[in-house]
Coordinates of C-alpha atoms and ligand atoms in Angstrom, one line a residue:
M2 CA -36.5 289.2 40.6
T3 CA -38.9 290.5 43.2
R4 CA -41.5 288.3 44.8
G5 CA -44.3 290.2 43.2
A6 CA -42.8 289.7 39.7
E7 CA -42.4 286.0 40.5
I8 CA -46.1 285.7 41.5
R9 CA -47.1 287.5 38.3
G10 CA -44.9 285.2 36.2
S11 CA -46.4 282.2 37.8
F12 CA -49.9 283.4 37.1
R13 CA -49.0 284.2 33.5
R14 CA -47.8 280.6 33.1
T15 CA -51.0 279.3 34.8
R16 CA -53.1 281.5 32.4
I17 CA -51.3 280.2 29.3
I18 CA -51.8 276.5 30.4
A19 CA -55.4 277.3 31.3
A20 CA -55.9 278.9 27.9
C21 CA -54.4 275.9 26.1
L22 CA -56.6 273.5 28.1
F23 CA -59.6 275.7 27.6
V24 CA -59.1 275.7 23.8
A25 CA -58.6 271.9 23.7
V26 CA -61.5 271.1 26.0
S27 CA -63.8 273.7 24.3
A28 CA -63.0 272.2 20.9
A29 CA -63.7 268.7 22.2
A30 CA -66.9 269.8 23.9
I31 CA -68.1 271.6 20.7
V32 CA -67.4 268.6 18.5
I33 CA -69.0 266.2 21.0
S34 CA -72.0 268.4 21.7
A35 CA -72.5 269.0 17.9
E36 CA -72.4 265.2 17.3
L37 CA -74.7 264.4 20.2
W38 CA -77.3 266.9 19.0
R39 CA -77.0 265.6 15.4
E40 CA -77.4 262.0 16.6
Q41 CA -80.4 263.0 18.7
A42 CA -82.0 264.7 15.7
E43 CA -81.1 261.8 13.5
R44 CA -82.8 259.4 15.9
Q45 CA -85.9 261.5 15.9
L46 CA -85.9 261.7 12.1
Q47 CA -85.3 258.0 11.7
A48 CA -88.0 257.2 14.3
K49 CA -90.4 259.4 12.3
A50 CA -89.4 257.8 9.0
A51 CA -89.7 254.3 10.5
E52 CA -93.1 255.1 11.7
T53 CA -94.1 256.4 8.2
L54 CA -92.5 253.3 6.7
A55 CA -94.5 251.0 8.9
V56 CA -97.8 252.7 8.2
Q57 CA -97.2 252.8 4.4
A58 CA -95.9 249.2 4.3
E59 CA -99.1 248.1 6.1
A60 CA -101.2 250.1 3.7
L61 CA -99.5 248.5 0.7
T62 CA -99.6 244.9 1.9
G63 CA -103.2 245.4 3.1
I64 CA -104.4 246.4 -0.4
L65 CA -102.5 243.5 -2.0
D66 CA -103.7 241.0 0.7
K67 CA -107.3 242.1 0.0
Y68 CA -107.0 240.8 -3.6
R69 CA -104.5 238.0 -3.1
L70 CA -107.0 235.2 -2.4
L71 CA -109.6 236.4 -4.8
P72 CA -108.4 234.4 -7.9
P73 CA -108.0 231.0 -6.0
L74 CA -111.5 231.4 -4.6
L75 CA -113.2 232.5 -7.8
S76 CA -111.4 229.9 -9.9
R77 CA -113.2 227.2 -7.8
E78 CA -116.6 228.8 -8.3
A79 CA -119.0 226.8 -10.4
S80 CA -120.0 229.7 -12.6
V81 CA -116.4 230.3 -13.5
L82 CA -115.9 226.6 -14.2
T83 CA -119.0 226.6 -16.4
L84 CA -117.6 229.5 -18.4
F85 CA -114.5 227.6 -19.2
R86 CA -116.2 224.2 -19.7
S87 CA -118.3 225.7 -22.3
G88 CA -115.1 226.1 -24.2
G89 CA -115.1 229.8 -24.2
V90 CA -117.6 230.1 -26.9
D91 CA -119.7 232.5 -24.9
D92 CA -117.3 235.2 -24.4
G93 CA -120.2 237.6 -23.8
A94 CA -121.0 235.6 -20.6
A95 CA -117.4 235.7 -19.6
R96 CA -117.2 239.4 -20.0
R97 CA -120.3 239.9 -18.0
K98 CA -118.8 237.7 -15.3
A99 CA -115.6 239.7 -15.4
I100 CA -117.5 242.9 -15.1
E101 CA -119.5 241.5 -12.2
I102 CA -116.4 240.4 -10.3
H103 CA -114.7 243.7 -11.1
G104 CA -117.7 245.6 -9.8
M105 CA -117.9 243.5 -6.6
S106 CA -114.2 243.5 -5.7
G107 CA -113.2 247.0 -6.9
A108 CA -110.2 245.5 -8.7
K109 CA -108.6 247.5 -11.5
E110 CA -109.2 244.7 -14.0
V111 CA -110.5 241.1 -14.0
A112 CA -109.5 238.8 -16.9
F113 CA -110.3 235.2 -18.0
L114 CA -107.5 233.7 -20.0
Y115 CA -107.0 230.5 -22.0
P116 CA -104.3 228.2 -20.6
D117 CA -102.0 229.4 -23.5
G118 CA -102.4 233.0 -22.3
R119 CA -104.9 234.2 -24.8
V120 CA -107.6 236.5 -23.4
L121 CA -111.0 235.1 -23.2
A122 CA -112.7 238.1 -21.6
T123 CA -111.8 241.1 -19.5
A124 CA -113.8 243.7 -17.7
H125 CA -112.2 246.7 -19.2
D126 CA -110.0 245.6 -22.1
L127 CA -107.0 246.9 -20.3
F128 CA -104.6 244.7 -22.2
A129 CA -106.7 243.2 -25.0
E130 CA -103.9 242.0 -27.1
D131 CA -100.5 241.3 -25.6
I132 CA -100.1 239.7 -22.3
S133 CA -96.8 238.1 -23.1
A134 CA -95.2 240.3 -20.5
Q135 CA -97.2 238.5 -17.9
G136 CA -95.3 235.3 -18.3
Q137 CA -94.3 235.0 -14.7
L138 CA -98.0 235.4 -13.6
L139 CA -99.3 232.8 -16.1
T140 CA -96.6 230.2 -15.5
A141 CA -97.3 230.1 -11.8
A142 CA -101.0 229.8 -12.4
R143 CA -100.4 227.0 -14.9
Q144 CA -98.4 225.2 -12.3
G145 CA -101.2 225.4 -9.8
R146 CA -99.6 228.1 -7.7
L147 CA -100.8 231.6 -7.1
G148 CA -99.4 233.7 -9.8
R149 CA -98.3 237.2 -9.0
Q150 CA -96.6 239.9 -11.0
A151 CA -96.1 243.6 -11.1
I152 CA -97.0 245.0 -14.5
S153 CA -96.3 248.3 -16.1
L154 CA -98.6 249.2 -18.9
E155 CA -97.7 251.1 -22.0
S156 CA -99.9 253.9 -20.7
G157 CA -97.6 254.3 -17.8
E158 CA -100.1 252.7 -15.4
R159 CA -98.7 250.2 -12.9
I160 CA -100.7 247.3 -11.7
Y161 CA -100.3 244.1 -9.8
G162 CA -101.8 240.9 -10.9
F163 CA -102.8 237.8 -9.0
A164 CA -103.7 234.7 -11.1
S165 CA -104.9 231.3 -10.4
G166 CA -105.6 228.3 -12.7
V167 CA -109.2 227.1 -13.3
W168 CA -108.9 223.3 -13.0
D169 CA -111.4 220.6 -13.7
D170 CA -110.4 217.1 -12.7
G171 CA -106.8 217.9 -12.9
R172 CA -107.1 219.6 -16.3
L173 CA -106.3 223.2 -16.7
L174 CA -109.3 224.9 -18.2
G175 CA -108.1 228.5 -18.1
I176 CA -106.7 231.2 -15.9
L177 CA -108.4 233.8 -13.8
A178 CA -106.4 237.0 -13.2
V179 CA -107.3 239.9 -10.9
Y180 CA -105.4 243.2 -11.3
V181 CA -105.0 245.8 -8.7
D182 CA -103.9 249.4 -9.2
F183 CA -101.9 251.5 -6.8
D184 CA -103.6 254.9 -7.2
P185 CA -105.2 254.9 -3.7
V186 CA -101.8 254.0 -2.2
E187 CA -100.0 256.7 -4.1
A188 CA -102.7 259.1 -3.2
T189 CA -102.1 258.3 0.5
W190 CA -98.4 258.7 0.1
S191 CA -98.7 262.1 -1.6
L192 CA -99.9 263.5 1.7
S193 CA -96.4 262.8 3.1
T194 CA -93.7 265.4 2.7
N195 CA -91.1 262.6 2.8
P196 CA -90.3 261.0 -0.6
I197 CA -91.7 257.4 -0.4
F198 CA -91.1 254.8 -3.1
V199 CA -91.0 251.2 -3.8
T200 CA -88.4 249.5 -5.9
D201 CA -88.9 246.2 -7.6
R202 CA -86.4 243.4 -7.9
S203 CA -84.8 245.1 -10.9
G204 CA -84.3 248.4 -8.9
L205 CA -86.9 250.3 -10.8
V206 CA -89.1 252.8 -8.9
F207 CA -92.4 251.1 -9.2
L208 CA -94.5 253.2 -6.9
T209 CA -93.8 256.6 -5.5
N210 CA -95.3 259.9 -4.3
R211 CA -93.0 261.7 -6.7
P212 CA -94.5 261.1 -10.2
A213 CA -91.3 262.1 -11.9
W214 CA -89.4 259.2 -10.4
R215 CA -91.9 256.6 -11.7
L216 CA -90.3 253.6 -13.5
K217 CA -86.9 255.1 -13.3
P218 CA -83.9 253.2 -11.7
A219 CA -83.5 254.3 -8.2
S220 CA -79.8 254.6 -8.6
T221 CA -80.2 257.4 -11.1
L222 CA -82.4 259.3 -8.7
M223 CA -80.0 259.2 -5.8
S224 CA -76.4 260.2 -6.2
G225 CA -73.4 260.7 -4.1
A226 CA -74.5 258.2 -1.5
T227 CA -72.5 258.9 1.6
S228 CA -73.4 255.6 3.1
A229 CA -75.7 252.7 2.5
R230 CA -78.5 254.6 4.0
R231 CA -77.8 258.2 3.2
M232 CA -77.9 259.9 -0.2
F233 CA -78.4 263.1 -2.0
L234 CA -81.4 263.5 -4.1
G235 CA -80.4 264.3 -7.7
G236 CA -80.9 267.9 -8.7
D237 CA -81.3 269.8 -5.5
Q238 CA -78.4 268.0 -3.7
I239 CA -80.4 267.8 -0.5
P240 CA -79.0 265.1 1.9
H241 CA -81.6 262.5 2.8
G242 CA -81.6 259.5 5.1
D243 CA -83.1 256.4 3.6
V244 CA -85.1 254.0 5.7
T245 CA -86.1 250.8 3.9
R246 CA -88.2 247.8 4.5
T247 CA -88.3 244.7 2.4
L248 CA -91.8 243.4 1.5
P249 CA -90.9 239.6 1.3
L250 CA -93.8 238.2 -0.7
L251 CA -93.6 240.9 -3.3
G252 CA -89.9 241.0 -3.5
W253 CA -90.1 244.8 -3.2
E254 CA -88.3 247.3 -1.1
L255 CA -90.2 250.2 0.4
H256 CA -88.1 253.4 0.9
V257 CA -88.9 256.4 3.0
L258 CA -86.5 259.2 2.6
S259 CA -86.1 261.9 5.2
D260 CA -84.7 265.4 4.7
E261 CA -81.5 265.5 6.7
R262 CA -81.0 269.3 6.6
P263 CA -82.3 269.6 10.2
L264 CA -79.4 267.4 11.2
A265 CA -76.9 270.1 10.1
T266 CA -79.0 272.7 12.0
A267 CA -79.0 270.5 15.1
R268 CA -75.3 270.0 14.9
W269 CA -74.7 273.7 14.5
T270 CA -77.0 274.5 17.4
G271 CA -75.2 271.9 19.6
G272 CA -71.9 273.4 18.7
V273 CA -73.0 277.0 19.3
I274 CA -74.5 276.0 22.7
A275 CA -71.3 274.2 23.7
A276 CA -69.3 277.2 22.5
L277 CA -71.4 279.6 24.6
V278 CA -71.2 277.4 27.7
C279 CA -67.4 277.0 27.2
L280 CA -67.1 280.8 26.8
L281 CA -69.0 281.4 30.0
L282 CA -66.9 278.8 31.9
G283 CA -63.8 280.3 30.4
A284 CA -64.8 283.8 31.5
V285 CA -65.6 282.5 35.0
M286 CA -62.2 280.7 35.1
A287 CA -60.4 283.8 33.9
F288 CA -62.2 285.9 36.5
F289 CA -61.2 283.4 39.3
I290 CA -57.6 283.3 38.1
Q291 CA -57.5 287.1 38.0
R292 CA -59.0 287.3 41.5
R293 CA -56.7 284.7 42.9
E294 CA -53.7 286.6 41.5
A295 CA -55.0 289.9 43.0
N296 CA -55.5 288.1 46.4
T297 CA -52.1 286.5 46.3
L298 CA -50.5 289.8 45.4
R299 CA -52.4 291.7 48.2
M300 CA -51.6 289.0 50.7
R301 CA -47.9 289.3 49.7
Q302 CA -48.0 293.1 50.0
D303 CA -49.7 292.8 53.4
R304 CA -47.1 290.3 54.6
A305 CA -44.3 292.5 53.3
A306 CA -45.8 295.5 55.1
A307 CA -46.1 293.5 58.3
L308 CA -42.5 292.3 58.0
R309 CA -41.3 295.9 57.4
L310 CA -43.3 297.0 60.4
E311 CA -41.9 294.2 62.5
R312 CA -38.4 295.0 61.4
L313 CA -38.9 298.7 62.2
V314 CA -40.4 297.8 65.6
R315 CA -37.4 295.5 66.3
E316 CA -34.9 298.2 65.3
R317 CA -36.7 300.8 67.3
T318 CA -36.9 298.5 70.3
R319 CA -33.2 297.8 70.0
A320 CA -32.4 301.5 69.7
L321 CA -34.6 302.2 72.7
S322 CA -33.0 299.4 74.7
Q323 CA -29.6 300.8 73.9
T324 CA -30.7 304.3 74.8
N325 CA -32.3 302.9 78.0
L326 CA -29.0 301.1 78.8
S327 CA -27.0 304.2 78.2
L328 CA -29.5 306.3 80.2
S329 CA -29.2 303.8 83.1
H330 CA -25.5 304.1 82.9
E331 CA -25.8 307.9 82.9
I332 CA -28.3 307.8 85.8
E333 CA -25.9 305.6 87.7
E334 CA -23.0 307.9 86.9
R335 CA -25.1 310.9 88.0
R336 CA -26.2 309.1 91.1
Q337 CA -22.6 308.4 91.9
T338 CA -21.6 312.0 91.0
E339 CA -24.4 313.2 93.2
D340 CA -23.3 311.0 96.0
V341 CA -19.7 312.3 95.7
L342 CA -21.1 315.8 95.4
R343 CA -23.3 315.3 98.5
K344 CA -20.4 313.8 100.4
T345 CA -18.2 316.7 99.2
Q346 CA -20.8 319.2 100.2
A347 CA -21.2 317.6 103.6
E348 CA -17.5 317.6 104.0
L349 CA -17.4 321.2 102.9
V350 CA -20.1 322.1 105.4
Q351 CA -18.2 320.3 108.1
A352 CA -15.0 322.0 107.0
A353 CA -16.7 325.4 107.1
K354 CA -18.1 324.6 110.5
L355 CA -14.7 323.6 111.8
A356 CA -13.2 326.8 110.2
V357 CA -15.7 328.9 112.2
L358 CA -14.8 326.9 115.3
G359 CA -11.1 327.6 114.5
Q360 CA -12.0 331.3 114.2
M361 CA -13.6 331.1 117.6
S362 CA -11.0 328.8 119.2
A363 CA -9.0 331.5 120.8
A364 CA -12.1 333.0 122.5
L365 CA -13.3 329.6 123.4
S366 CA -10.0 328.5 124.9
H367 CA -10.1 331.8 126.9
E368 CA -13.7 330.8 127.9
F369 CA -12.2 327.6 129.4
N370 CA -9.1 329.1 130.8
Q371 CA -10.8 331.8 132.7
P372 CA -13.1 329.4 134.7
L373 CA -10.2 327.1 135.2
A374 CA -8.2 329.9 136.8
A375 CA -11.2 330.8 138.9
L376 CA -11.6 327.1 139.8
R377 CA -8.0 327.2 141.1
T378 CA -8.6 330.3 143.1
Y379 CA -11.9 329.0 144.6
S380 CA -10.4 325.6 145.5
D381 CA -7.4 327.4 147.2
N382 CA -9.8 329.6 149.1
A383 CA -11.9 326.6 150.1
K384 CA -8.8 324.8 151.4
R385 CA -7.8 327.9 153.5
F386 CA -11.3 328.4 154.8
L387 CA -11.3 324.7 155.7
D388 CA -8.0 325.1 157.7
K389 CA -9.5 328.0 159.5
G390 CA -12.7 326.1 160.2
K391 CA -14.9 328.6 158.3
L392 CA -17.2 325.9 156.9
D393 CA -19.7 328.4 155.5
S394 CA -17.2 330.0 153.3
V395 CA -15.9 326.6 152.2
G396 CA -19.5 325.7 151.1
D397 CA -19.8 329.0 149.3
N398 CA -16.6 328.4 147.4
L399 CA -17.6 324.8 146.5
T400 CA -20.9 326.1 145.2
R401 CA -19.1 328.5 143.0
I402 CA -16.8 325.7 141.8
G403 CA -19.9 323.6 140.9
G404 CA -21.4 326.5 139.0
L405 CA -18.2 327.0 137.0
V406 CA -18.0 323.3 136.2
D407 CA -21.6 323.3 135.0
R408 CA -20.8 326.3 132.8
M409 CA -17.8 324.6 131.3
A410 CA -19.7 321.3 130.9
G411 CA -22.5 323.2 129.0
L412 CA -20.0 324.9 126.7
S413 CA -18.2 321.7 126.1
R414 CA -21.5 319.9 125.3
S415 CA -22.4 322.7 122.8
L416 CA -19.0 322.5 121.2
L417 CA -19.3 318.7 120.9
S418 CA -22.7 318.9 119.5
F419 CA -21.7 321.6 117.0
S420 CA -18.6 319.8 115.8
R421 CA -20.5 316.5 115.2
K422 CA -21.2 315.6 111.6
P423 CA -24.8 316.5 110.8
G424 CA -27.3 314.1 109.5
N425 CA -29.3 314.8 106.3
K426 CA -32.8 314.3 107.6
T427 CA -35.3 317.0 108.2
S428 CA -37.6 317.0 111.2
A429 CA -39.2 319.2 113.8
V430 CA -36.6 321.0 115.8
P431 CA -37.2 323.2 118.9
L432 CA -35.9 326.6 117.9
G433 CA -35.1 328.0 121.4
P434 CA -32.4 325.5 122.4
V435 CA -30.7 325.9 119.0
L436 CA -30.5 329.6 119.4
D437 CA -29.2 329.2 123.0
E438 CA -26.5 326.9 121.9
S439 CA -25.5 329.1 119.0
L440 CA -25.3 332.2 121.2
Q441 CA -23.3 330.2 123.8
L442 CA -20.7 329.3 121.2
V443 CA -20.4 332.8 119.8
Q444 CA -20.6 334.6 123.1
P445 CA -17.0 334.2 124.2
R446 CA -15.7 335.7 121.0
A447 CA -18.3 338.5 121.1
R448 CA -17.4 339.3 124.7
K449 CA -13.7 339.3 123.7
A450 CA -14.5 341.7 120.9
G451 CA -16.6 343.8 123.1
V452 CA -19.8 343.2 121.1
L453 CA -23.1 342.9 122.7
L454 CA -25.3 340.1 121.8
Q455 CA -29.0 340.8 122.3
R456 CA -31.6 338.2 122.0
G457 CA -35.3 339.4 121.6
A458 CA -37.7 338.4 124.4
S459 CA -39.6 335.4 123.0
D460 CA -39.9 332.2 125.0
A461 CA -42.6 330.7 122.7
P462 CA -41.7 327.0 122.1
Y463 CA -41.4 327.3 118.3
H464 CA -40.7 324.2 116.3
V465 CA -39.3 324.5 112.8
L466 CA -38.5 322.0 110.0
G467 CA -34.8 321.4 110.0
G468 CA -31.8 319.6 111.6
H469 CA -30.4 320.7 115.0
I470 CA -26.7 320.8 114.1
R471 CA -27.2 322.4 110.7
L472 CA -29.5 325.1 112.2
S473 CA -26.9 325.9 114.8
Q474 CA -24.4 326.2 112.0
V475 CA -26.7 328.7 110.3
F476 CA -27.1 330.9 113.3
V477 CA -23.4 330.6 114.5
N478 CA -22.3 331.7 111.0
L479 CA -24.7 334.7 110.8
I480 CA -23.9 335.9 114.4
N481 CA -20.2 335.4 113.8
N482 CA -20.4 337.5 110.6
A483 CA -22.3 340.1 112.5
V484 CA -19.7 340.2 115.2
D485 CA -17.0 340.5 112.5
A486 CA -18.9 343.4 111.1
V487 CA -19.3 345.3 114.3
E488 CA -15.9 344.3 115.9
D489 CA -14.4 347.6 115.2
C490 CA -17.4 349.7 116.0
E491 CA -17.7 351.9 119.1
Q492 CA -20.7 350.1 120.6
G493 CA -21.0 347.0 118.5
C494 CA -24.2 345.2 119.0
V495 CA -25.9 342.2 117.4
W496 CA -29.7 341.6 117.7
I497 CA -31.3 338.2 117.4
S498 CA -35.1 338.2 117.2
V499 CA -37.7 335.6 116.4
Q500 CA -41.0 336.5 114.6
E501 CA -43.9 334.2 114.0
R502 CA -45.7 334.5 110.7
P503 CA -48.4 332.4 109.0
E504 CA -46.8 329.0 108.3
E505 CA -43.2 330.3 108.9
I506 CA -40.9 331.5 111.7
V507 CA -38.5 334.3 110.8
V508 CA -35.3 334.6 112.7
R509 CA -33.5 337.9 112.1
V510 CA -29.8 338.5 112.9
E511 CA -28.9 342.2 112.5
D512 CA -26.1 344.4 113.5
N513 CA -25.2 348.1 113.6
G514 CA -22.1 347.5 111.5
P515 CA -21.2 349.1 108.2
G516 CA -23.8 347.0 106.4
I517 CA -23.4 345.5 102.9
P518 CA -23.0 347.9 100.0
E519 CA -25.7 347.8 97.3
D520 CA -23.4 346.4 94.6
M521 CA -22.3 343.5 96.8
R522 CA -25.8 342.4 97.9
A523 CA -26.3 340.0 95.0
K524 CA -22.9 338.4 95.5
V525 CA -22.7 337.8 99.3
F526 CA -24.4 334.3 98.9
D527 CA -22.0 333.3 96.1
P528 CA -19.4 330.7 97.1
F529 CA -15.9 332.1 97.8
F530 CA -17.1 335.7 97.9
T531 CA -15.4 337.5 100.8
T532 CA -14.2 340.9 101.7
K533 CA -12.2 339.7 104.5
D534 CA -8.4 339.4 104.6
V535 CA -6.7 336.1 103.7
G536 CA -6.8 333.9 106.8
S537 CA -9.9 335.6 108.2
G538 CA -12.5 334.3 105.8
I539 CA -12.8 332.1 102.7
G540 CA -16.3 333.2 101.5
I541 CA -18.3 330.0 101.9
G542 CA -20.1 330.8 105.1
L543 CA -23.2 332.5 103.6
S544 CA -23.4 330.2 100.6
I545 CA -23.5 327.2 103.0
V546 CA -26.1 329.0 105.2
S547 CA -28.2 329.6 102.1
S548 CA -28.0 326.0 100.9
I549 CA -28.9 324.6 104.4
V550 CA -31.9 326.9 104.7
H551 CA -33.1 325.9 101.2
D552 CA -32.7 322.2 102.1
F553 CA -35.1 322.8 105.0
G554 CA -37.6 324.4 102.5
G555 CA -36.9 327.8 103.8
R556 CA -35.3 331.0 102.5
I557 CA -32.8 333.6 103.6
D558 CA -33.1 337.3 102.7
L559 CA -30.9 340.3 103.1
E560 CA -32.8 343.2 104.5
A561 CA -32.1 346.8 105.4
S562 CA -31.5 347.2 109.1
E563 CA -32.8 350.2 111.0
H564 CA -29.6 350.1 113.0
G565 CA -27.6 350.8 109.8
G566 CA -25.9 347.5 109.5
A567 CA -26.8 344.3 107.8
R568 CA -29.9 342.2 108.5
F569 CA -30.3 338.6 107.5
A570 CA -33.9 337.2 107.8
V571 CA -34.0 333.4 108.0
R572 CA -37.5 332.1 107.1
L573 CA -38.1 328.5 108.3
K574 CA -41.2 326.3 107.8
V575 CA -43.3 325.8 110.9
A576 CA -43.2 322.0 111.8
E577 CA -46.6 320.3 111.2
T578 CA -48.3 318.4 114.0
E579 CA -47.4 315.0 112.5
S580 CA -43.7 316.0 112.4
L581 CA -43.8 317.0 116.0
A582 CA -45.4 313.7 116.9
A583 CA -42.7 311.9 115.1
E584 CA -40.1 314.0 116.9
Ligands
ADP26 P1 -16.5 335.1 105.0 O1 -17.2 335.5 106.3 O2 -15.5 334.0 105.1 O3 -16.0 336.3 104.3 P2 -19.2 334.8 104.3 O4 -19.8 334.0 103.1 O5 -19.6 334.4 105.6 O6 -17.7 334.6 104.1 O7 -19.4 336.3 104.0 C1 -19.2 336.9 102.8 C2 -19.1 338.4 102.9 O8 -20.3 339.0 103.2 C3 -18.2 338.8 103.9 O9 -16.8 338.8 103.5 C4 -18.7 340.2 104.1 O10 -18.1 341.1 103.3 C5 -20.1 340.1 103.9 N1 -20.9 340.1 105.2 C6 -21.4 339.0 105.7 N2 -22.1 339.3 106.8 C7 -22.0 340.6 107.0 C8 -22.5 341.6 107.9 N3 -23.2 341.3 109.0 N4 -22.2 342.9 107.7 C9 -21.4 343.3 106.7 N5 -20.9 342.4 105.7 C10 -21.2 341.2 105.9

């Protein structure tokens, strides 16, 4: 598996894990958020309901409190006592009194009753006949306590009665009852959209802002209670929260129901918001994972490319090093070969030079023998003249001897100088002495062959770039070849001339021999080209001459001679002032 595939696999696993985590966390977040929103909405609903409850409870108890003390107070009033003392005969007066109290207090009804419960007088005849249902109210009054009881009339009206006994010296004369209706309370409640109701001890709905519920058991109205404080209202199945408050003195319970549908909306909103936030976070997370993967892959590709490049550079460097090494070896081999070649060339030059010397050896030995014989003659003559006492003649002979010795010494010096191994440096060389020496060496042979050597008249002290011995070799070779060419001629002659040209000195060696045929001109400078017999020449003379002249930066040309023979022009560089100073 490649590294790229590994990275992709690893990120695929990361994505799967992240997706699982995302689903789990999102689900939890949605549930929690929905629940929090619902709880928040519920708190608000309950707070509102509790507020309504408190207000309505106060309104209810306020109304009841207003009438609660009325019976005890009125039962002590003298006019009321008088009514009962009179034995109830004057029920007209009692009625008037009841109407008066009713008018003053605003109660629903005011009644005067006999201790046994019979009605003496009422303000409105609300329950003229039967008040047996008010047993609880009367019993308490008879016992000297404040009687109180909620009463439902046959007409459907609900009232609340307070009763107090009318006592005279510990004797119960009658009972005064005041009744309150709840119309104003219910009218206030009807303004509220929340269902509000009061249940009495038996669980009947006694007061409510929903007329249809009146006097019905609360349990029949609310079904499917999901908890003690939550229920569905019958019929429309709307969930409602129930906030209750007990009214202790009355033994009632005040209920305020609140529509809980907004709770579902809040839960849904919370869930949707959490889902959207989770989706956003999920998208951001996916984007970052995607980007991370792309970055990792790119970095890996960059690294791979860098490694490839590094490897390539390493391989190239190694190959270059090897090439370099083999080149160094080759250079070294070439250098050695060149050394050998140079050495061989030098040896060849030397050998060629010695070959020329060998060619000239007979003439040279004659050149030495002839003065030696003359020396012998001159010394014998000197001896004889000495015996005869002719001192002048002795002196003359000795002078001749000295001249001969000088001549031999000069030739010997030239021979020595010529036969020495040449150096390989190039410097300014005075041309005149070189030519003198060359001519001196070839002269004996030329003389022997009957060839005339003629040097052009030029005593200018030219200096050329070259080496003394190698230059001598050039001229000796050329003059020697010319002597060879004219050897058999009637009046063989060799001309040596020097010409100065801009930046070069031209030395010409020409003869009046047969010359060089046209077809041979290109070959004469080739090594081992010769037209001479075996033993007379080996054909390297001109090739060495040409190579020496080129080494000096010069040139050798074959020209046509006006004398009919061959003419070689050696062009040499004029030595610069600095070279001369060095010399
Ligand atoms: P070698 O003298 O041993 O033959 P060179 O290289 O000196 O070798 O000369 C090559 C040939 O050039 C000679 O064999 C000769 O044929 C020709 N040559 C050289 N100089 C002259 C000259 N002055 N006149 C005619 N031919 C010449």
